[in-house]
Short mmCIF file of C-alpha atoms in Angstrom, two decimals:
data_model
loop_
_atom_site.label_atom_id
_atom_site.label_comp_id
_atom_site.label_asym_id
_atom_site.label_seq_id
_atom_site.Cartn_x
_atom_site.Cartn_y
_atom_site.Cartn_z
CA MET L 1 -21.69 3.07 -11.98
CA GLU L 2 -18.61 4.18 -10.12
CA LEU L 3 -18.24 3.61 -6.40
CA TYR L 4 -15.56 5.49 -4.46
CA LEU L 5 -14.82 3.80 -1.15
CA ILE L 6 -13.13 6.38 1.04
CA ARG L 7 -11.55 5.63 4.40
CA HIS L 8 -12.13 8.16 7.19
CA GLY L 9 -9.25 10.51 8.00
CA ILE L 10 -6.79 10.24 10.89
CA ALA L 11 -8.75 10.31 14.15
CA GLU L 12 -7.95 11.12 17.77
CA ASP L 13 -6.48 8.36 19.90
CA ARG L 14 -8.75 5.77 21.44
CA SER L 15 -7.42 6.46 24.92
CA LYS L 16 -8.96 9.93 24.96
CA TYR L 17 -12.54 8.82 24.32
CA ASN L 18 -14.80 6.43 26.17
CA ARG L 19 -16.62 5.43 23.03
CA ASP L 20 -14.78 4.59 19.81
CA GLU L 21 -17.62 6.08 17.80
CA ASP L 22 -17.06 9.51 19.34
CA ARG L 23 -13.50 9.98 18.13
CA PRO L 24 -13.20 13.08 15.90
CA LEU L 25 -10.62 13.70 13.20
CA THR L 26 -7.31 15.22 14.22
CA LYS L 27 -6.12 18.47 12.64
CA LYS L 28 -3.92 16.44 10.29
CA GLY L 29 -6.84 14.14 9.48
CA TYR L 30 -8.96 17.17 8.65
CA GLU L 31 -6.27 18.73 6.45
CA LYS L 32 -5.46 15.57 4.48
CA THR L 33 -9.13 14.85 3.87
CA ASN L 34 -9.58 18.41 2.67
CA GLN L 35 -6.69 18.00 0.22
CA VAL L 36 -8.16 14.73 -1.05
CA ALA L 37 -11.51 16.50 -1.55
CA GLU L 38 -9.77 19.24 -3.54
CA LYS L 39 -8.13 16.62 -5.74
CA LEU L 40 -11.44 14.87 -6.43
CA LEU L 41 -12.98 18.23 -7.37
CA LYS L 42 -10.04 18.98 -9.65
CA MET L 43 -10.62 15.60 -11.33
CA GLY L 44 -14.12 16.79 -12.20
CA ILE L 45 -15.84 14.29 -9.95
CA LYS L 46 -19.32 14.98 -8.58
CA PHE L 47 -21.10 12.42 -6.44
CA ASP L 48 -24.84 11.83 -6.64
CA LEU L 49 -24.62 10.85 -3.00
CA ILE L 50 -22.08 10.56 -0.21
CA LEU L 51 -23.08 7.77 2.14
CA THR L 52 -21.27 7.63 5.47
CA SER L 53 -20.84 5.38 8.44
CA PRO L 54 -22.56 6.89 11.50
CA LEU L 55 -19.28 7.02 13.48
CA LEU L 56 -18.05 10.57 14.13
CA ARG L 57 -14.69 10.25 12.33
CA ALA L 58 -16.48 9.02 9.20
CA LYS L 59 -19.22 11.67 9.41
CA GLU L 60 -16.61 14.41 9.74
CA THR L 61 -14.73 13.01 6.73
CA ALA L 62 -17.94 12.89 4.71
CA LYS L 63 -18.86 16.45 5.67
CA ILE L 64 -15.48 17.73 4.47
CA LEU L 65 -16.10 16.03 1.13
CA GLN L 66 -19.57 17.50 0.88
CA LYS L 67 -18.61 21.02 1.95
CA SER L 68 -15.92 21.11 -0.72
CA GLY L 69 -18.70 20.86 -3.30
CA LEU L 70 -18.39 17.19 -4.25
CA SER L 71 -22.03 16.35 -3.52
CA GLN L 72 -25.29 18.03 -2.67
CA THR L 73 -26.52 14.96 -0.84
CA LEU L 74 -25.05 13.31 2.24
CA ASP L 75 -26.66 10.48 4.16
CA GLU L 76 -25.79 8.06 6.94
CA SER L 77 -26.09 4.31 6.68
CA ASN L 78 -25.62 1.66 9.34
CA ASP L 79 -24.45 -0.64 6.55
CA LEU L 80 -21.22 1.37 6.57
CA ALA L 81 -20.61 1.01 10.31
CA PRO L 82 -17.77 -1.36 11.30
CA ASN L 83 -20.20 -4.26 11.62
CA GLY L 84 -22.02 -3.44 8.35
CA GLN L 85 -22.55 -6.12 5.72
CA ILE L 86 -22.00 -5.65 1.99
CA LYS L 87 -25.06 -7.80 1.30
CA ASN L 88 -27.30 -5.21 2.96
CA PHE L 89 -25.62 -2.39 1.08
CA VAL L 90 -26.01 -4.15 -2.28
CA ASP L 91 -29.67 -4.89 -1.48
CA TRP L 92 -30.20 -1.19 -0.72
CA LEU L 93 -28.30 -0.16 -3.86
CA GLY L 94 -30.48 -2.41 -6.03
CA LYS L 95 -33.58 -0.58 -4.82
CA SER L 96 -32.06 2.91 -4.90
CA LEU L 97 -32.13 5.58 -7.55
CA TYR L 98 -28.45 4.99 -8.30
CA ASN L 99 -28.62 1.32 -9.05
CA TYR L 100 -26.53 0.23 -11.98
CA LYS L 101 -26.87 3.43 -13.92
CA SER L 102 -23.62 3.86 -15.78
CA GLU L 103 -23.59 7.59 -15.06
CA SER L 104 -24.02 7.24 -11.28
CA TYR L 105 -21.22 8.25 -8.92
CA LEU L 106 -21.43 7.24 -5.28
CA ALA L 107 -18.98 7.84 -2.43
CA LEU L 108 -18.96 5.59 0.62
CA VAL L 109 -17.12 6.76 3.73
CA GLY L 110 -16.30 3.95 6.11
CA HIS L 111 -13.81 1.79 7.96
CA GLN L 112 -11.25 -0.92 7.64
CA PRO L 113 -11.25 -3.86 7.15
CA ASN L 114 -14.70 -3.39 5.57
CA LEU L 115 -13.57 -1.24 2.67
CA SER L 116 -10.92 -3.76 1.59
CA ASN L 117 -13.24 -6.71 2.13
CA TRP L 118 -16.12 -5.13 0.26
CA THR L 119 -13.83 -4.31 -2.64
CA GLU L 120 -12.56 -7.89 -2.80
CA LYS L 121 -16.13 -9.20 -2.75
CA LEU L 122 -17.28 -6.78 -5.46
CA VAL L 123 -14.34 -7.54 -7.72
CA TRP L 124 -13.48 -11.18 -7.00
CA GLY L 125 -16.65 -12.50 -5.36
CA SER L 126 -14.94 -13.42 -2.11
CA ASN L 127 -12.60 -11.77 0.31
CA THR L 128 -9.32 -13.08 1.57
CA ASN L 129 -7.43 -11.38 4.34
CA ASN L 130 -7.16 -7.70 3.94
CA LYS L 131 -4.94 -7.89 0.86
CA ILE L 132 -5.88 -4.38 -0.22
CA ILE L 133 -4.09 -1.72 1.77
CA ILE L 134 -6.04 1.50 2.14
CA LYS L 135 -4.65 4.29 4.30
CA LYS L 136 -6.69 6.89 6.16
CA SER L 137 -8.29 9.35 3.70
CA GLY L 138 -7.35 6.88 0.97
CA ILE L 139 -9.62 6.00 -1.95
CA ILE L 140 -10.63 2.78 -3.69
CA GLY L 141 -12.45 3.10 -7.03
CA VAL L 142 -14.70 0.26 -8.21
CA ARG L 143 -16.79 0.16 -11.37
CA LEU L 144 -20.05 -1.80 -11.03
CA PRO L 145 -21.62 -3.53 -14.03
CA GLU L 146 -24.87 -2.20 -15.42
CA LYS L 147 -26.63 -5.51 -15.81
CA ALA L 148 -25.12 -8.14 -13.55
CA ASP L 149 -24.77 -8.92 -9.86
CA PRO L 150 -22.12 -6.44 -8.67
CA ILE L 151 -20.63 -9.12 -6.38
CA GLY L 152 -17.83 -10.73 -8.38
CA ASN L 153 -18.52 -8.72 -11.52
CA SER L 154 -17.06 -5.32 -10.69
CA GLU L 155 -13.72 -3.85 -11.75
CA LEU L 156 -11.03 -2.14 -9.71
CA PHE L 157 -9.72 1.05 -11.29
CA LEU L 158 -8.21 3.02 -8.41
CA LEU L 159 -6.44 2.43 -5.12
CA THR L 160 -4.50 5.28 -3.63
CA SER L 161 -3.33 6.66 -0.33
CA PRO L 162 -3.60 10.45 0.05
CA LYS L 163 0.12 11.03 -0.42
CA TRP L 164 -0.03 10.01 -4.09
CA ILE L 165 -2.72 12.48 -5.03
CA ILE L 166 -2.32 15.53 -2.77
CA MET Y 1 9.90 -5.73 -1.24
CA GLU Y 2 7.87 -3.36 -3.36
CA LEU Y 3 7.10 -4.11 -6.98
CA TYR Y 4 5.83 -1.32 -9.25
CA LEU Y 5 4.15 -2.75 -12.35
CA ILE Y 6 4.07 0.02 -14.92
CA ARG Y 7 2.23 -0.17 -18.21
CA HIS Y 8 3.98 1.23 -21.29
CA GLY Y 9 2.85 4.65 -22.52
CA ILE Y 10 0.53 5.40 -25.43
CA ALA Y 11 2.08 3.95 -28.59
CA GLU Y 12 1.72 4.59 -32.31
CA ASP Y 13 -1.11 2.85 -34.11
CA ARG Y 14 -0.70 -0.75 -35.21
CA SER Y 15 -1.58 0.07 -38.81
CA LYS Y 16 1.63 2.09 -39.22
CA TYR Y 17 4.02 -0.71 -38.31
CA ASN Y 18 4.52 -4.16 -39.75
CA ARG Y 19 5.59 -5.57 -36.44
CA ASP Y 20 3.72 -4.82 -33.23
CA GLU Y 21 6.99 -4.92 -31.30
CA ASP Y 22 8.35 -1.98 -33.30
CA ARG Y 23 5.70 0.53 -32.30
CA PRO Y 24 7.24 3.54 -30.52
CA LEU Y 25 5.55 5.84 -28.02
CA THR Y 26 3.58 8.78 -29.36
CA LYS Y 27 4.45 12.31 -28.26
CA LYS Y 28 1.60 12.17 -25.75
CA GLY Y 29 2.80 8.76 -24.54
CA TYR Y 30 6.26 10.20 -24.03
CA GLU Y 31 4.96 13.25 -22.16
CA LYS Y 32 2.64 11.38 -19.83
CA THR Y 33 5.32 8.82 -18.99
CA ASN Y 34 7.69 11.66 -18.25
CA GLN Y 35 5.17 13.25 -15.89
CA VAL Y 36 4.65 9.90 -14.15
CA ALA Y 37 8.42 9.59 -13.75
CA GLU Y 38 8.57 13.05 -12.20
CA LYS Y 39 5.85 12.09 -9.75
CA LEU Y 40 7.67 8.91 -8.72
CA LEU Y 41 10.83 10.95 -8.16
CA LYS Y 42 8.91 13.49 -6.11
CA MET Y 43 7.58 10.61 -3.98
CA GLY Y 44 11.18 9.76 -3.14
CA ILE Y 45 11.14 6.45 -4.98
CA LYS Y 46 14.37 4.93 -6.27
CA PHE Y 47 14.34 1.58 -7.99
CA ASP Y 48 17.14 -0.95 -7.57
CA LEU Y 49 16.27 -2.11 -11.06
CA ILE Y 50 13.88 -1.32 -13.87
CA LEU Y 51 13.09 -4.48 -15.80
CA THR Y 52 11.36 -4.03 -19.14
CA SER Y 53 9.63 -6.05 -21.82
CA PRO Y 54 11.78 -6.16 -24.99
CA LEU Y 55 9.05 -4.49 -27.08
CA LEU Y 56 9.96 -0.97 -28.23
CA ARG Y 57 7.06 0.86 -26.55
CA ALA Y 58 8.00 -0.72 -23.21
CA LYS Y 59 11.72 -0.10 -23.65
CA GLU Y 60 11.05 3.56 -24.44
CA THR Y 61 8.85 3.84 -21.36
CA ALA Y 62 11.54 2.23 -19.21
CA LYS Y 63 14.23 4.54 -20.61
CA ILE Y 64 12.17 7.60 -19.72
CA LEU Y 65 11.88 6.31 -16.15
CA GLN Y 66 15.60 5.63 -15.97
CA LYS Y 67 16.69 8.92 -17.53
CA SER Y 68 14.61 10.82 -15.01
CA GLY Y 69 16.89 9.42 -12.31
CA LEU Y 70 14.64 6.71 -10.90
CA SER Y 71 17.16 3.90 -11.37
CA GLN Y 72 20.77 3.38 -12.28
CA THR Y 73 20.03 -0.07 -13.65
CA LEU Y 74 17.77 -1.03 -16.55
CA ASP Y 75 17.48 -4.49 -18.00
CA GLU Y 76 15.31 -6.36 -20.48
CA SER Y 77 13.49 -9.58 -19.72
CA ASN Y 78 11.53 -11.85 -22.04
CA ASP Y 79 9.40 -12.74 -19.01
CA LEU Y 80 7.83 -9.30 -19.41
CA ALA Y 81 6.95 -9.76 -23.10
CA PRO Y 82 3.25 -10.26 -23.88
CA ASN Y 83 3.66 -14.05 -23.72
CA GLY Y 84 5.75 -13.94 -20.51
CA GLN Y 85 4.84 -16.09 -17.53
CA ILE Y 86 4.78 -14.92 -13.93
CA LYS Y 87 6.18 -18.28 -12.83
CA ASN Y 88 9.40 -17.59 -14.74
CA PHE Y 89 9.62 -14.10 -13.31
CA VAL Y 90 9.11 -15.32 -9.75
CA ASP Y 91 11.74 -18.05 -10.31
CA TRP Y 92 14.17 -15.39 -11.52
CA LEU Y 93 13.28 -13.10 -8.61
CA GLY Y 94 13.95 -15.88 -6.10
CA LYS Y 95 17.49 -16.23 -7.40
CA SER Y 96 18.15 -12.51 -7.82
CA LEU Y 97 19.80 -10.00 -5.55
CA TYR Y 98 16.45 -8.34 -4.88
CA ASN Y 99 14.59 -11.36 -3.65
CA TYR Y 100 12.37 -10.74 -0.68
CA LYS Y 101 14.50 -8.02 0.83
CA SER Y 102 12.11 -5.63 2.47
CA GLU Y 103 14.13 -2.65 1.28
CA SER Y 104 14.11 -3.67 -2.41
CA TYR Y 105 12.25 -1.60 -4.98
CA LEU Y 106 11.72 -3.03 -8.46
CA ALA Y 107 9.90 -1.56 -11.44
CA LEU Y 108 8.51 -3.81 -14.17
CA VAL Y 109 7.50 -2.23 -17.48
CA GLY Y 110 5.16 -4.41 -19.49
CA HIS Y 111 1.83 -5.05 -21.14
CA GLN Y 112 -1.79 -5.82 -20.57
CA PRO Y 113 -3.39 -8.17 -19.70
CA ASN Y 114 -0.21 -9.48 -18.06
CA LEU Y 115 0.16 -6.70 -15.51
CA SER Y 116 -3.40 -7.18 -14.22
CA ASN Y 117 -3.11 -10.96 -14.28
CA TRP Y 118 0.23 -11.01 -12.51
CA THR Y 119 -1.12 -8.68 -9.83
CA GLU Y 120 -4.13 -10.92 -9.27
CA LYS Y 121 -1.87 -13.97 -9.00
CA LEU Y 122 0.52 -12.27 -6.59
CA VAL Y 123 -2.25 -10.97 -4.37
CA TRP Y 124 -5.01 -13.58 -4.65
CA GLY Y 125 -3.16 -16.64 -5.96
CA SER Y 126 -5.22 -16.88 -9.13
CA ASN Y 127 -6.36 -14.53 -11.83
CA THR Y 128 -9.87 -13.97 -13.05
CA ASN Y 129 -10.62 -11.90 -16.10
CA ASN Y 130 -8.80 -8.65 -16.18
CA LYS Y 131 -10.62 -7.19 -13.19
CA ILE Y 132 -7.86 -4.68 -12.54
CA ILE Y 133 -7.97 -1.75 -14.93
CA ILE Y 134 -4.57 -0.24 -15.64
CA LYS Y 135 -4.27 2.55 -18.19
CA LYS Y 136 -1.22 3.31 -20.31
CA SER Y 137 1.58 4.79 -18.14
CA GLY Y 138 -0.45 3.62 -15.14
CA ILE Y 139 1.06 2.02 -12.04
CA ILE Y 140 0.20 -0.94 -9.85
CA GLY Y 141 2.03 -1.24 -6.50
CA VAL Y 142 2.38 -4.68 -4.89
CA ARG Y 143 4.19 -5.51 -1.65
CA LEU Y 144 5.80 -8.95 -1.62
CA PRO Y 145 6.27 -10.84 1.65
CA GLU Y 146 9.77 -11.36 2.98
CA LYS Y 147 9.41 -15.01 3.88
CA ALA Y 148 6.62 -16.64 1.92
CA ASP Y 149 5.76 -17.59 -1.64
CA PRO Y 150 4.86 -14.24 -3.26
CA ILE Y 151 2.06 -15.91 -5.24
CA GLY Y 152 -1.07 -15.42 -3.17
CA ASN Y 153 0.72 -13.74 -0.28
CA SER Y 154 1.36 -10.24 -1.61
CA GLU Y 155 -0.56 -7.05 -0.87
CA LEU Y 156 -1.94 -4.43 -3.23
CA PHE Y 157 -1.22 -0.86 -2.12
CA LEU Y 158 -1.50 1.21 -5.31
CA LEU Y 159 -3.43 1.27 -8.57
CA THR Y 160 -3.54 4.48 -10.48
CA SER Y 161 -3.86 5.84 -13.98
CA PRO Y 162 -1.57 8.75 -14.85
CA LYS Y 163 -4.33 11.37 -14.62
CA TRP Y 164 -4.62 10.92 -10.83
CA ILE Y 165 -0.96 11.58 -10.12
CA ILE Y 166 0.28 14.02 -12.78
#
């Protein structure tokens, strides 16, 4: 299966909001995410599910992706919050409809450094120190094996900031 | 400094040529490489040097990049041949003009599995088993540190097949 780990778009400054989780996307964040969504559509990608962090900037990013027609289904998961653990996500994935099917496409919308760390764990089995640079509205593409533990047995096929694809 | 590891374009079939090193690009390989070159130009990238494997399909790829205006300088290196070693390349780099300068941009045109393996060594210090998928005319972008051994201390910022950027 293919997993697209997408970082939320550019969000309003921390100083303006009491709670980090309430920060919405900026106009630029909205526009860039929209352009990324258009590119994914143009590439013929359809997600079986978009799973998002419950923080506002991630939810707004995920909604833009969904509204563009990339997925009929959108759900929230605490596993994708900044303190989320990949172990919990992989446990959930193993029990889900999407597990390991080679034709499954999932999008995760979340935060740094989680997206880099999760990618390193999926591909290399352990994570170092944020060696994968993913910009806001950027995408990491990871292919999970059909019949093996995804941790340490996945492949990296895409890493791009929005500017390369929009 | 930024290192762009670029895989040669689609080449003619092995059965048609006695020597693997004599295989030229196909028409499609030429066209896709040309489109990738145009994208790099559009991104404002200029290389201080394009260094290529001495095999024909790599040299042709490198020439397309150069002719498009991406670099004034093009050179061949046996380090980039299929049996080339990253250690030799890093030794050369350390003594070169380009070494560690944050403003240096280098393009390497070479082969698989070297490009994946070299990337893994630069970023994680060791390589596993071809966990980074790079298609023909695809690009890997690695940022090398200014003042540390590049092996294990570099960052990955780009991995894309041509279809995402052309």
